Coordinates of C-alpha atoms in Angstrom, one line a residue:
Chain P
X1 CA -6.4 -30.8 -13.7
X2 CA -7.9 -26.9 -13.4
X3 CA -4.8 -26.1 -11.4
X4 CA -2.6 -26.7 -14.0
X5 CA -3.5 -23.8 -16.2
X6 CA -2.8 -21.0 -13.4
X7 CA 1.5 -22.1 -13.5
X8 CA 1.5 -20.7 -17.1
X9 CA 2.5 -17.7 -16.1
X10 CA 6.4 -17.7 -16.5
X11 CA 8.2 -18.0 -13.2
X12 CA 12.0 -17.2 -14.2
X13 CA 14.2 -18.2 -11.3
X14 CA 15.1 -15.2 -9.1
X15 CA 17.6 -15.2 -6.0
X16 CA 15.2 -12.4 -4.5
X17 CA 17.4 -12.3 -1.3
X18 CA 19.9 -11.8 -3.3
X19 CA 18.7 -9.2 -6.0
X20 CA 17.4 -6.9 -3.5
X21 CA 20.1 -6.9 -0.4
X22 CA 23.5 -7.3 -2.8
X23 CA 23.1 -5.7 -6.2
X24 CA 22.4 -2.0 -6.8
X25 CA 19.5 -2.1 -9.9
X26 CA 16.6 -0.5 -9.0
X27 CA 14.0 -1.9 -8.2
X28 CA 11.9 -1.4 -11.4
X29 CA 15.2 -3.5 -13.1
X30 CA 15.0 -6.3 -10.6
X31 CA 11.5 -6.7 -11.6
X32 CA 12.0 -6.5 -14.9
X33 CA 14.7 -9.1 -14.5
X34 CA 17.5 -7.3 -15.7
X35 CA 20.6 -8.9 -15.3
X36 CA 23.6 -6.5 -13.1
X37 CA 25.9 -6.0 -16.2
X38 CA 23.2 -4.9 -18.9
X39 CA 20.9 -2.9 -16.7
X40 CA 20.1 0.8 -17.6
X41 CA 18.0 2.6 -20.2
X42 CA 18.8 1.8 -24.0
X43 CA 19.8 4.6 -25.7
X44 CA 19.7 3.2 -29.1
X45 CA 18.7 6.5 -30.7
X46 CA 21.5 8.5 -29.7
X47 CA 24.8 8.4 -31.9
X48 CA 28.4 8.3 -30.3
X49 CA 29.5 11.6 -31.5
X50 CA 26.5 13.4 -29.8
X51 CA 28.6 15.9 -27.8
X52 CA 25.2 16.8 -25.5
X53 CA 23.6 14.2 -23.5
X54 CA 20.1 13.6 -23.0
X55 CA 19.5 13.5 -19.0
X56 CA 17.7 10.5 -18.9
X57 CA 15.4 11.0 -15.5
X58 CA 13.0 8.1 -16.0
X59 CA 12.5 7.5 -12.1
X60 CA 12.4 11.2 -11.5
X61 CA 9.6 13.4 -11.5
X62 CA 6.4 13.6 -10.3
X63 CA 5.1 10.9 -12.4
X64 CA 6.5 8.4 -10.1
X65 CA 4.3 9.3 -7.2
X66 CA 4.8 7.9 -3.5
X67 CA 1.6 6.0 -3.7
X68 CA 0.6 2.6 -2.4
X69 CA -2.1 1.6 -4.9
X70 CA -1.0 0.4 -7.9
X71 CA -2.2 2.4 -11.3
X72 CA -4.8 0.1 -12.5
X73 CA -3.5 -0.9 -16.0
X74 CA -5.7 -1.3 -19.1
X75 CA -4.3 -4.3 -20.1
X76 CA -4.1 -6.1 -16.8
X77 CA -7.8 -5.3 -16.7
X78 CA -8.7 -6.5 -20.0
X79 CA -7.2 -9.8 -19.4
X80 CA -9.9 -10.3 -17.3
X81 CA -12.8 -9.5 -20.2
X82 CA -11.7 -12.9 -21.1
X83 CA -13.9 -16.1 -19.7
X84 CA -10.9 -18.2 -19.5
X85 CA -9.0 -15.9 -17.7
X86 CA -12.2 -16.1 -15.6
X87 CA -12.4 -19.9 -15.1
X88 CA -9.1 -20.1 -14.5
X89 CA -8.8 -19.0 -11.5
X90 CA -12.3 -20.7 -9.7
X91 CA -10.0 -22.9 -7.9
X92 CA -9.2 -20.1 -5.3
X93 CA -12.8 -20.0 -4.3
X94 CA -14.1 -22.3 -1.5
X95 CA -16.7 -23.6 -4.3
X96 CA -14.4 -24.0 -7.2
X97 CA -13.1 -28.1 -7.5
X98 CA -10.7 -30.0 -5.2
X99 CA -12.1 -30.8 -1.5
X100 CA -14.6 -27.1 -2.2
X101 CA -17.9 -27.4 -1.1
X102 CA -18.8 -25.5 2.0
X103 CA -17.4 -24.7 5.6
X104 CA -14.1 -24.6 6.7
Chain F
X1 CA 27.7 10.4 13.7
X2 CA 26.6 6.9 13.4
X3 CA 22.8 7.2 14.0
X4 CA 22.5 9.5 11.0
X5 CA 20.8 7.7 7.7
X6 CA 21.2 9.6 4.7
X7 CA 18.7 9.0 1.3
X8 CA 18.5 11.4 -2.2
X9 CA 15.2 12.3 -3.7
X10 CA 12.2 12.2 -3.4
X11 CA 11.0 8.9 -3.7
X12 CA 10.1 7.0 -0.7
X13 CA 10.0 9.4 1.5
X14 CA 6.8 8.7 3.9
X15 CA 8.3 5.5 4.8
X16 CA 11.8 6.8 5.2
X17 CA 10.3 8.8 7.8
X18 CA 8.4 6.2 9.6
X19 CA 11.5 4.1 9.9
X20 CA 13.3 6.9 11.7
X21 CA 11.0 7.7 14.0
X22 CA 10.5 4.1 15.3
X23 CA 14.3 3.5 15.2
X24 CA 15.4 7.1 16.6
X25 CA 17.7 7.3 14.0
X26 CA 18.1 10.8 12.7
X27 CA 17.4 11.0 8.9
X28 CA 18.7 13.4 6.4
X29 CA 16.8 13.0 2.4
X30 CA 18.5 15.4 0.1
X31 CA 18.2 16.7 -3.7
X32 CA 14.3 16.6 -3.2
X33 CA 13.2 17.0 -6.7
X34 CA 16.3 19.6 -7.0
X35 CA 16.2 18.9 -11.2
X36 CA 12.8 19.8 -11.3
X37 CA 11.3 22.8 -12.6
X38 CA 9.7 23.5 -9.2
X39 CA 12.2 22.3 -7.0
X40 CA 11.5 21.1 -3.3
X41 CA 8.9 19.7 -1.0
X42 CA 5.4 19.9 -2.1
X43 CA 2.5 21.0 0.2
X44 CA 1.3 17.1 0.9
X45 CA 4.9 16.3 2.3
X46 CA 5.3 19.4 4.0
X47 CA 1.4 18.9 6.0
X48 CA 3.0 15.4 6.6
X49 CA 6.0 16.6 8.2
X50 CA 3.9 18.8 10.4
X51 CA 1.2 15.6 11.3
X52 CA 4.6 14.0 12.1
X53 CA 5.7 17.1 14.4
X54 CA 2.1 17.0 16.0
X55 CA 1.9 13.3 16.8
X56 CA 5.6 12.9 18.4
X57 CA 7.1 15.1 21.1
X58 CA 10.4 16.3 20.7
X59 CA 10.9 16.2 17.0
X60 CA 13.3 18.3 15.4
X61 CA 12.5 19.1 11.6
X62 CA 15.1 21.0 9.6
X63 CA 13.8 22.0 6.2
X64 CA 16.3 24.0 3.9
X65 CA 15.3 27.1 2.4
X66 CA 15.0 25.8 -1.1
X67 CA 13.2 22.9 0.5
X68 CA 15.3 20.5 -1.3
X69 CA 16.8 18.5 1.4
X70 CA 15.5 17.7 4.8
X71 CA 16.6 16.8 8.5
X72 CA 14.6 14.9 10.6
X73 CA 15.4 14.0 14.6
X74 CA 12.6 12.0 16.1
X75 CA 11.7 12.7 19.5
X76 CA 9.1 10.2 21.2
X77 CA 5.9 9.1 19.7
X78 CA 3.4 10.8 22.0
X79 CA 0.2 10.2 20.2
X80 CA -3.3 11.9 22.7
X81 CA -6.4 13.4 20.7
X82 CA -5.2 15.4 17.6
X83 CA -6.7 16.7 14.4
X84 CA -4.8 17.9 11.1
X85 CA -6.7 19.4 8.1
X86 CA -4.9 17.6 4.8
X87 CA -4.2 19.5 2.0
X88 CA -6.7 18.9 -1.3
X89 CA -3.5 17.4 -3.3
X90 CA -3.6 13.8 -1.5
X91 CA -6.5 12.0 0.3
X92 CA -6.3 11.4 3.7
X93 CA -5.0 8.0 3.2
X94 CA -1.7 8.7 2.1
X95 CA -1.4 10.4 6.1
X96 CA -2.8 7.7 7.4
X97 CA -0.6 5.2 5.8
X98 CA 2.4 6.3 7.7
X99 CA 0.3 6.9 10.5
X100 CA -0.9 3.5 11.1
X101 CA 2.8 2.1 11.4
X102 CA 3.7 4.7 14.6
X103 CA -0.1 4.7 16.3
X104 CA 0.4 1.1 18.1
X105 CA 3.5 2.3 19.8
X106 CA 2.3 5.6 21.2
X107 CA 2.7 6.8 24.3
X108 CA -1.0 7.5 24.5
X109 CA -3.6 6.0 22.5
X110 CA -3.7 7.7 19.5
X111 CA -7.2 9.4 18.1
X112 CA -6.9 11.1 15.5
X113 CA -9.6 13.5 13.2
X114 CA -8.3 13.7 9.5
X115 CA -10.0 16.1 7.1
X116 CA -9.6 16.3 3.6
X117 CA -10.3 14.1 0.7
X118 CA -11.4 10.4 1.8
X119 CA -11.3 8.5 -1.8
X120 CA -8.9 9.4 -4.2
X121 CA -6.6 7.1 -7.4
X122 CA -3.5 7.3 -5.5
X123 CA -3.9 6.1 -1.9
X124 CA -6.1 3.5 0.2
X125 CA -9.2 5.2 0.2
X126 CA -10.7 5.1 3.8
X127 CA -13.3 2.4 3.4
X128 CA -10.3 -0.1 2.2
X129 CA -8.3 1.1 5.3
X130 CA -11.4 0.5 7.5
X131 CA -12.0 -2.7 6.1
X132 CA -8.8 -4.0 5.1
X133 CA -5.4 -2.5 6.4
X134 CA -6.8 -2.4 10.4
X135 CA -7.6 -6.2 10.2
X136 CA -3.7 -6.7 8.8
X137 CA -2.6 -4.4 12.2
X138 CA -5.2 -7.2 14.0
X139 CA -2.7 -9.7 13.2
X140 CA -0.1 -8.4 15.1
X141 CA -2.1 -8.6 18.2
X142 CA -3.0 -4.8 17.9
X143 CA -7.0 -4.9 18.0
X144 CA -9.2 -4.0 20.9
X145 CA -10.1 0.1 19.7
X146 CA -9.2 -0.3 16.7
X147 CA -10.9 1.8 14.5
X148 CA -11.7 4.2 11.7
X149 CA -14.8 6.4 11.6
X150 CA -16.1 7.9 8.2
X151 CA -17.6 10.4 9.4
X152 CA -17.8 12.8 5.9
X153 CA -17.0 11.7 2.6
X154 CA -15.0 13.9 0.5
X155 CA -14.7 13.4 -3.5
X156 CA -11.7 15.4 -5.1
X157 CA -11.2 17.9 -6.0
X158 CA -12.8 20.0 -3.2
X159 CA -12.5 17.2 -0.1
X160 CA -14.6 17.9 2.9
X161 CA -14.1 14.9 4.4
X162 CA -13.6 13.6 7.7
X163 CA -12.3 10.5 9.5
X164 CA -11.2 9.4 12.8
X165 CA -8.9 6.8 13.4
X166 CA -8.6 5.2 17.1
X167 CA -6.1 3.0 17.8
X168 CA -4.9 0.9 21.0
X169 CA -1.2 0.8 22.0
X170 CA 0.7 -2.0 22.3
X171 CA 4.1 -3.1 24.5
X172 CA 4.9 -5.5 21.7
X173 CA 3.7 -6.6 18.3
X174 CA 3.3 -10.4 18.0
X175 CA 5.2 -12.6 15.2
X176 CA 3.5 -13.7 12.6
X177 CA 3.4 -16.7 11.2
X178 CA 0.7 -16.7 8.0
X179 CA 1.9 -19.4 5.0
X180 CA -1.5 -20.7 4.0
X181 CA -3.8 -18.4 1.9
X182 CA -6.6 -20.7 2.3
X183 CA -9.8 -20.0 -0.7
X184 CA -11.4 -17.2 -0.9
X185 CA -15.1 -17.6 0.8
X186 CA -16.5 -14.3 0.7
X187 CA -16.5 -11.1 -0.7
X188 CA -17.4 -7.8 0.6
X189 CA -17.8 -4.1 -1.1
X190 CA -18.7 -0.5 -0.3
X191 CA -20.3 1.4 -3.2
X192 CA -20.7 5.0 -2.4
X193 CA -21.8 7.8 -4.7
X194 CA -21.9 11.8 -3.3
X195 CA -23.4 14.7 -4.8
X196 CA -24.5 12.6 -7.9
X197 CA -27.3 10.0 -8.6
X198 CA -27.6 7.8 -5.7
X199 CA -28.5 5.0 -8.1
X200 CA -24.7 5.0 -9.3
X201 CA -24.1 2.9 -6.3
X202 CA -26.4 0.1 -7.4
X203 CA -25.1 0.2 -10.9
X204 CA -21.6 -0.2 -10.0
X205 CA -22.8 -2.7 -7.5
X206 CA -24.6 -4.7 -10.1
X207 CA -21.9 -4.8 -12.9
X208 CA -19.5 -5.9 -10.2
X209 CA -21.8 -8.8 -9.1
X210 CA -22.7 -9.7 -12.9
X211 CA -18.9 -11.0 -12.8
X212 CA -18.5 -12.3 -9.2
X213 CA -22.1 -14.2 -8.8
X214 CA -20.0 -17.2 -10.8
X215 CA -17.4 -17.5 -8.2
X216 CA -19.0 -18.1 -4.4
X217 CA -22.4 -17.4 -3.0
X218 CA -21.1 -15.6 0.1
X219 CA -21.4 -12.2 -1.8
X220 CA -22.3 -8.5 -0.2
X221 CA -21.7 -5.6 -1.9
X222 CA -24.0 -2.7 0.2
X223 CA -24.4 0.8 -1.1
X224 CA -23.0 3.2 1.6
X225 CA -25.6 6.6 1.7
X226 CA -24.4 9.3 2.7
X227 CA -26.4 12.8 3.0
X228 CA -26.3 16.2 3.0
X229 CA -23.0 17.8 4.8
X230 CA -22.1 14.2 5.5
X231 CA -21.3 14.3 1.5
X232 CA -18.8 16.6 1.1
X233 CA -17.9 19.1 -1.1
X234 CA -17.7 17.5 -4.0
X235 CA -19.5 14.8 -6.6
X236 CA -17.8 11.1 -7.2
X237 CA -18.5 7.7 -6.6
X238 CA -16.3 4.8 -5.9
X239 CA -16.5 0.7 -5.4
X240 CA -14.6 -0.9 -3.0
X241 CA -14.0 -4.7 -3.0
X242 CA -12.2 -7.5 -1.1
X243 CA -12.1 -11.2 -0.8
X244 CA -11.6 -13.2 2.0
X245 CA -10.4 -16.5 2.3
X246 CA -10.9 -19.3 4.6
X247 CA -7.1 -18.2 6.7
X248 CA -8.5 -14.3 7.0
X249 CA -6.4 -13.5 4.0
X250 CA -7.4 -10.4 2.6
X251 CA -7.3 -9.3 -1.0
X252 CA -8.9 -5.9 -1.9
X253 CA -8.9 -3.3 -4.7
X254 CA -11.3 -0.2 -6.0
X255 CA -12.4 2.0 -8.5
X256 CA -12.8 5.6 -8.5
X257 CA -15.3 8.1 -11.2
X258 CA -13.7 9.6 -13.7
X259 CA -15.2 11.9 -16.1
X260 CA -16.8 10.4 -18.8
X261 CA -16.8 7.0 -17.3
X262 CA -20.4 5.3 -16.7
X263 CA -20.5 3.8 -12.8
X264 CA -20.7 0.2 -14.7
X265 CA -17.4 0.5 -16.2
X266 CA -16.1 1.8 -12.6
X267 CA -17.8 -1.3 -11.0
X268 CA -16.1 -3.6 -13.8
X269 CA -12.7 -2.0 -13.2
X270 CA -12.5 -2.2 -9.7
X271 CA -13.8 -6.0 -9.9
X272 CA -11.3 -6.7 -12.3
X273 CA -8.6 -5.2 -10.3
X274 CA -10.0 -7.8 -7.5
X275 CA -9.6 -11.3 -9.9
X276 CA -5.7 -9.9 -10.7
X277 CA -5.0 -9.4 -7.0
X278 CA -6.7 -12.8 -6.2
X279 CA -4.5 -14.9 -8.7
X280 CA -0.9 -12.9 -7.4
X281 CA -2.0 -15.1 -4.5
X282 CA -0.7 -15.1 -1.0
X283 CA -1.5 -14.1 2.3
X284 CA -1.2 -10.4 2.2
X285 CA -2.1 -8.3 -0.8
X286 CA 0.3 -6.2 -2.6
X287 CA -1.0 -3.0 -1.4
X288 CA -0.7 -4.3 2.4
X289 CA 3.0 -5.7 1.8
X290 CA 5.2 -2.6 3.4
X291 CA 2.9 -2.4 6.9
X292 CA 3.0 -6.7 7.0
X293 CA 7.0 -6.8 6.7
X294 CA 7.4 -3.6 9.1
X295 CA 5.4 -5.5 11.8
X296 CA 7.2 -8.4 11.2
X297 CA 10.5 -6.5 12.0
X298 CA 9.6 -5.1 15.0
X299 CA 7.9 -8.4 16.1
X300 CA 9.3 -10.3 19.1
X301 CA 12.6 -12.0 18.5
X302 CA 11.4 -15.1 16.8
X303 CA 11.3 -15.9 13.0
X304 CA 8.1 -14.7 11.4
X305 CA 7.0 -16.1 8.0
X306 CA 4.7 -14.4 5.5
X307 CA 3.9 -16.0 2.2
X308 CA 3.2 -13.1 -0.2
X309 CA 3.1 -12.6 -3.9
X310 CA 6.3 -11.3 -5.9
X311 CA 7.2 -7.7 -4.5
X312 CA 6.0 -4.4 -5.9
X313 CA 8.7 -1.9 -6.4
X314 CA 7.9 0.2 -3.7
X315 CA 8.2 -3.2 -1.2
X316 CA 11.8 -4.0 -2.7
X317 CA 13.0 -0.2 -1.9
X318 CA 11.1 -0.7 1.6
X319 CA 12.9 -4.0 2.5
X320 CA 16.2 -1.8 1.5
X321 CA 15.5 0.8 3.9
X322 CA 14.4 -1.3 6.3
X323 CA 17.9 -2.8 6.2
X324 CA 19.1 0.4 6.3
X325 CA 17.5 1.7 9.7
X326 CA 17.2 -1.8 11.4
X327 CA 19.6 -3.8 9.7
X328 CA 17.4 -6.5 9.9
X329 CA 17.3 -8.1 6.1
X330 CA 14.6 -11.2 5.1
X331 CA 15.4 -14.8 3.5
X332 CA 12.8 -14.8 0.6
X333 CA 12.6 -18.0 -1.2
X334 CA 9.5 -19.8 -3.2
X335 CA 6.8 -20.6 -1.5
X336 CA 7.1 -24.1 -3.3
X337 CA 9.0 -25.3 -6.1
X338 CA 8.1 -23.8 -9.4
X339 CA 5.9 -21.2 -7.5
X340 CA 5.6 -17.4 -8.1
X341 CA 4.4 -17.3 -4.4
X342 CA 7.5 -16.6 -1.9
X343 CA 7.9 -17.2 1.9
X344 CA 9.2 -14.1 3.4
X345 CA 11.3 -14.8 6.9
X346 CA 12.6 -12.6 9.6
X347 CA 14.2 -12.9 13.2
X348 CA 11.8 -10.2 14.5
X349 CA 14.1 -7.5 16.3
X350 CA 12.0 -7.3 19.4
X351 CA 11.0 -3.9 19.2
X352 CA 9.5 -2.8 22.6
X353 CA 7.1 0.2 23.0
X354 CA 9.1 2.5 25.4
X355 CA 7.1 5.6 25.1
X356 CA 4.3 3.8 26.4
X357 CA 3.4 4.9 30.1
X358 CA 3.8 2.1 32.7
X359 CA 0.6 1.6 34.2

């Protein structure tokens, strides 16, 4: 029964194999599950007749840094303030219901 | 010519490298922040380039004037007894990243003294690549050596640090076949505090534990001393956590100082950061993806299986390149029905270790 409340999170169906090796988004889009035909910033703000164009350059700059640890986000980390959030995931520990107990 | 990969930007570019290199395809990476204000290389890439030069034989780097675009023709990875002084803008993990994918296939064994900055926000910090990234190299059969030596810490800004990393080489990597995470059934942490109240350690140690005690028993977090010139240059103080389970899966994360920040809140952060990586799940943590799927390419030409967690942006542009240089590509399907987990496959391209010296 505890198991059940970890498969809230949403799991959209993704061809990954697909996504990555046969379309072009990025993979910030794939991620975000952007479909091929309506990927790309919004540019809601910006009327037709606007004869200069904004260079959008979200993915460059130095903000996007070639790092392997992810930045630590506030709100992924205050999830966890929560004591639900807490229990919910005991069933990934040796002790925490099912066969648990000790040894292997 | 047909060996000759071409990539724009800057993006990716450490792992660009490492592909050429072990595939001896030349690699060219243009328009290197060319729209930026300060166009070009910066000093962390360049110092890279030149650890790259140091630990092959036969490279040929071509930087353009501007520094905008690069050439890179790999000679053979020759490995011995090096040292390279990193610059104060990266820690010496994001050198020893890269590093780690070439050292098993050396010609010599590789031992290498890194000095610079040991824990910083951006890169594996050297106690998680003690502790956590060499036992993920131990699954592909690379492990008798192994090792990384902390010898200094060094807090940013100033660094004085030092590491050395040893590591064995190997004719072939093995396949891997890892699908079960198995439960977590310990947990194991590094506090560490330098040039600031060595009671920070226990305080970070303690507000981490008043969050984990719930889960297991099996629960050690020590606090790491170091002294005098073994400290460095400059104050900070970190926590370093993973979780193992029952299979040897390995889930880590940390937390660094930051002004203004008490050691409790550090301790709470990095804990935290441990539970999210715990419930993505899988065998391999998302930091640890890239290295897992390289290995797994260049294993011996059989199907290797990982099951992983959903992949991090950097992993998606890695399984690109990687395509790209070995033209090897994965099947990656759900672990189960209905599951976020996925099972990542591979016919392993049988990558043999030629520079190594037949003994």
């Amino acid at each position: 029964a505890q198991t059940s409340i970890s498969s809230t999170r949403k799991t959209r169906r993704k061809d990954w194999t697909k996504l990555i090796y046969s379309t072009s988004l990025t993979p910030e889009q794939i991620l975000e599950g952007a479909e091929e035909q309506e990927g790309g910033p919004r540019e809601d703000e910006m009327d037709e007749d606007d004869f200069f164009q904004i260079k959008t350059s979200r993915a460059e700059g130095d903000d996007v840094l070639d790092q392997s640890k992810d930045v630590l986000s506030a709100a992924e980390l205050k999830k966890w303030e929560d004591e639900e959030m807490l229990e919910s995931i005991r069933h990934l520990f040796i002790t925490g219901g099912g066969e648990g107990g000790e040894g292997e | 010519m047909s060996s000759l990969i071409h990539f724009s930007g800057h993006q990716h570019f450490r792992q660009r490298l490492v592909l050429s290199i072990l595939s001896g395809k030349h690699v060219r990476i243009d328009k290197i922040r060319s729209e930026d204000k300060n166009p070009g290389l910066r000093d962390f890439e360049v110092s890279l380039l030149r650890l790259l030069e140091k630990v092959t034989n036969g490279t040929i780097i071509e930087i353009s004037v501007t520094g905008t675009a690069i050439l890179l023709k790999p000679g053979i990875i020759s490995g011995g007894s090096l040292s390279h002084d990193c610059p104060l803008s990266r820690s010496v993990g994001y050198f020893l990243e890269p590093i780690i994918m070439l050292a098993p296939f050396c010609k010599t064994p590789l031992q290498l003294t890194l000095r610079g900055i040991t824990t910083d926000e951006h890169d594996l910090s050297a106690d998680l690549i003690r502790t956590v990234t060499l036992p993920h190299l131990q699954l592909f059969g690379v492990s008798d050596g192994l090792e990384l030596r902390i010898k200094k810490r060094g807090a940013p800004p100033e660094g004085g640090g030092e590491v050395q990393f040893l590591c064995p080489i190997v004719k072939q990597v093995k396949t891997l076949n890892f699908v079960d995470p198995g439960r977590i059934k310990r947990i194991r942490g590094a506090a560490h505090a330098v040039r600031v109240n060595p009671q920070f350690s226990n305080r970070m140690i303690e507000a981490s534990r008043s969050i984990l005690n719930r889960y297991i028993p099996d629960i050690y977090l020590y606090s790491d001393v170091y002294k005098g010139d073994e400290s460095g240059k400059s104050p900070g103080y970190a926590l370093s956590l993973l979780a193992e389970s029952t299979t040897s899966a390995i889930h880590c994360a940390e937390a660094i100082s930051q002004p203004g920040v008490a050691p409790e809140d550090i301790g709470l952060q990095a804990t935290r950061a441990l539970l999210a990586e715990v419930n993505m799940g899988g065998c391999v943590d998302r930091k640890h993806q890239t290295l897992v799927l390289l290995m797994m390419v260049l294993g011996s030409e059989d199907v290797g299986r990982c099951r992983m967690g959903e992949p991090t942006p950097r992993t998606i542009q890695f399984l690109r390149d990687v395509k790209s240089f070995f033209g090897t590509s994965f099947k990656i399907v759900p672990a189960e029905p209905g599951s976020s987990q996925l099972l990542y496959s591979c016919y392993g391209t049988g990558y043999v270790n030629a520079n190594r010296a037949l003994a």
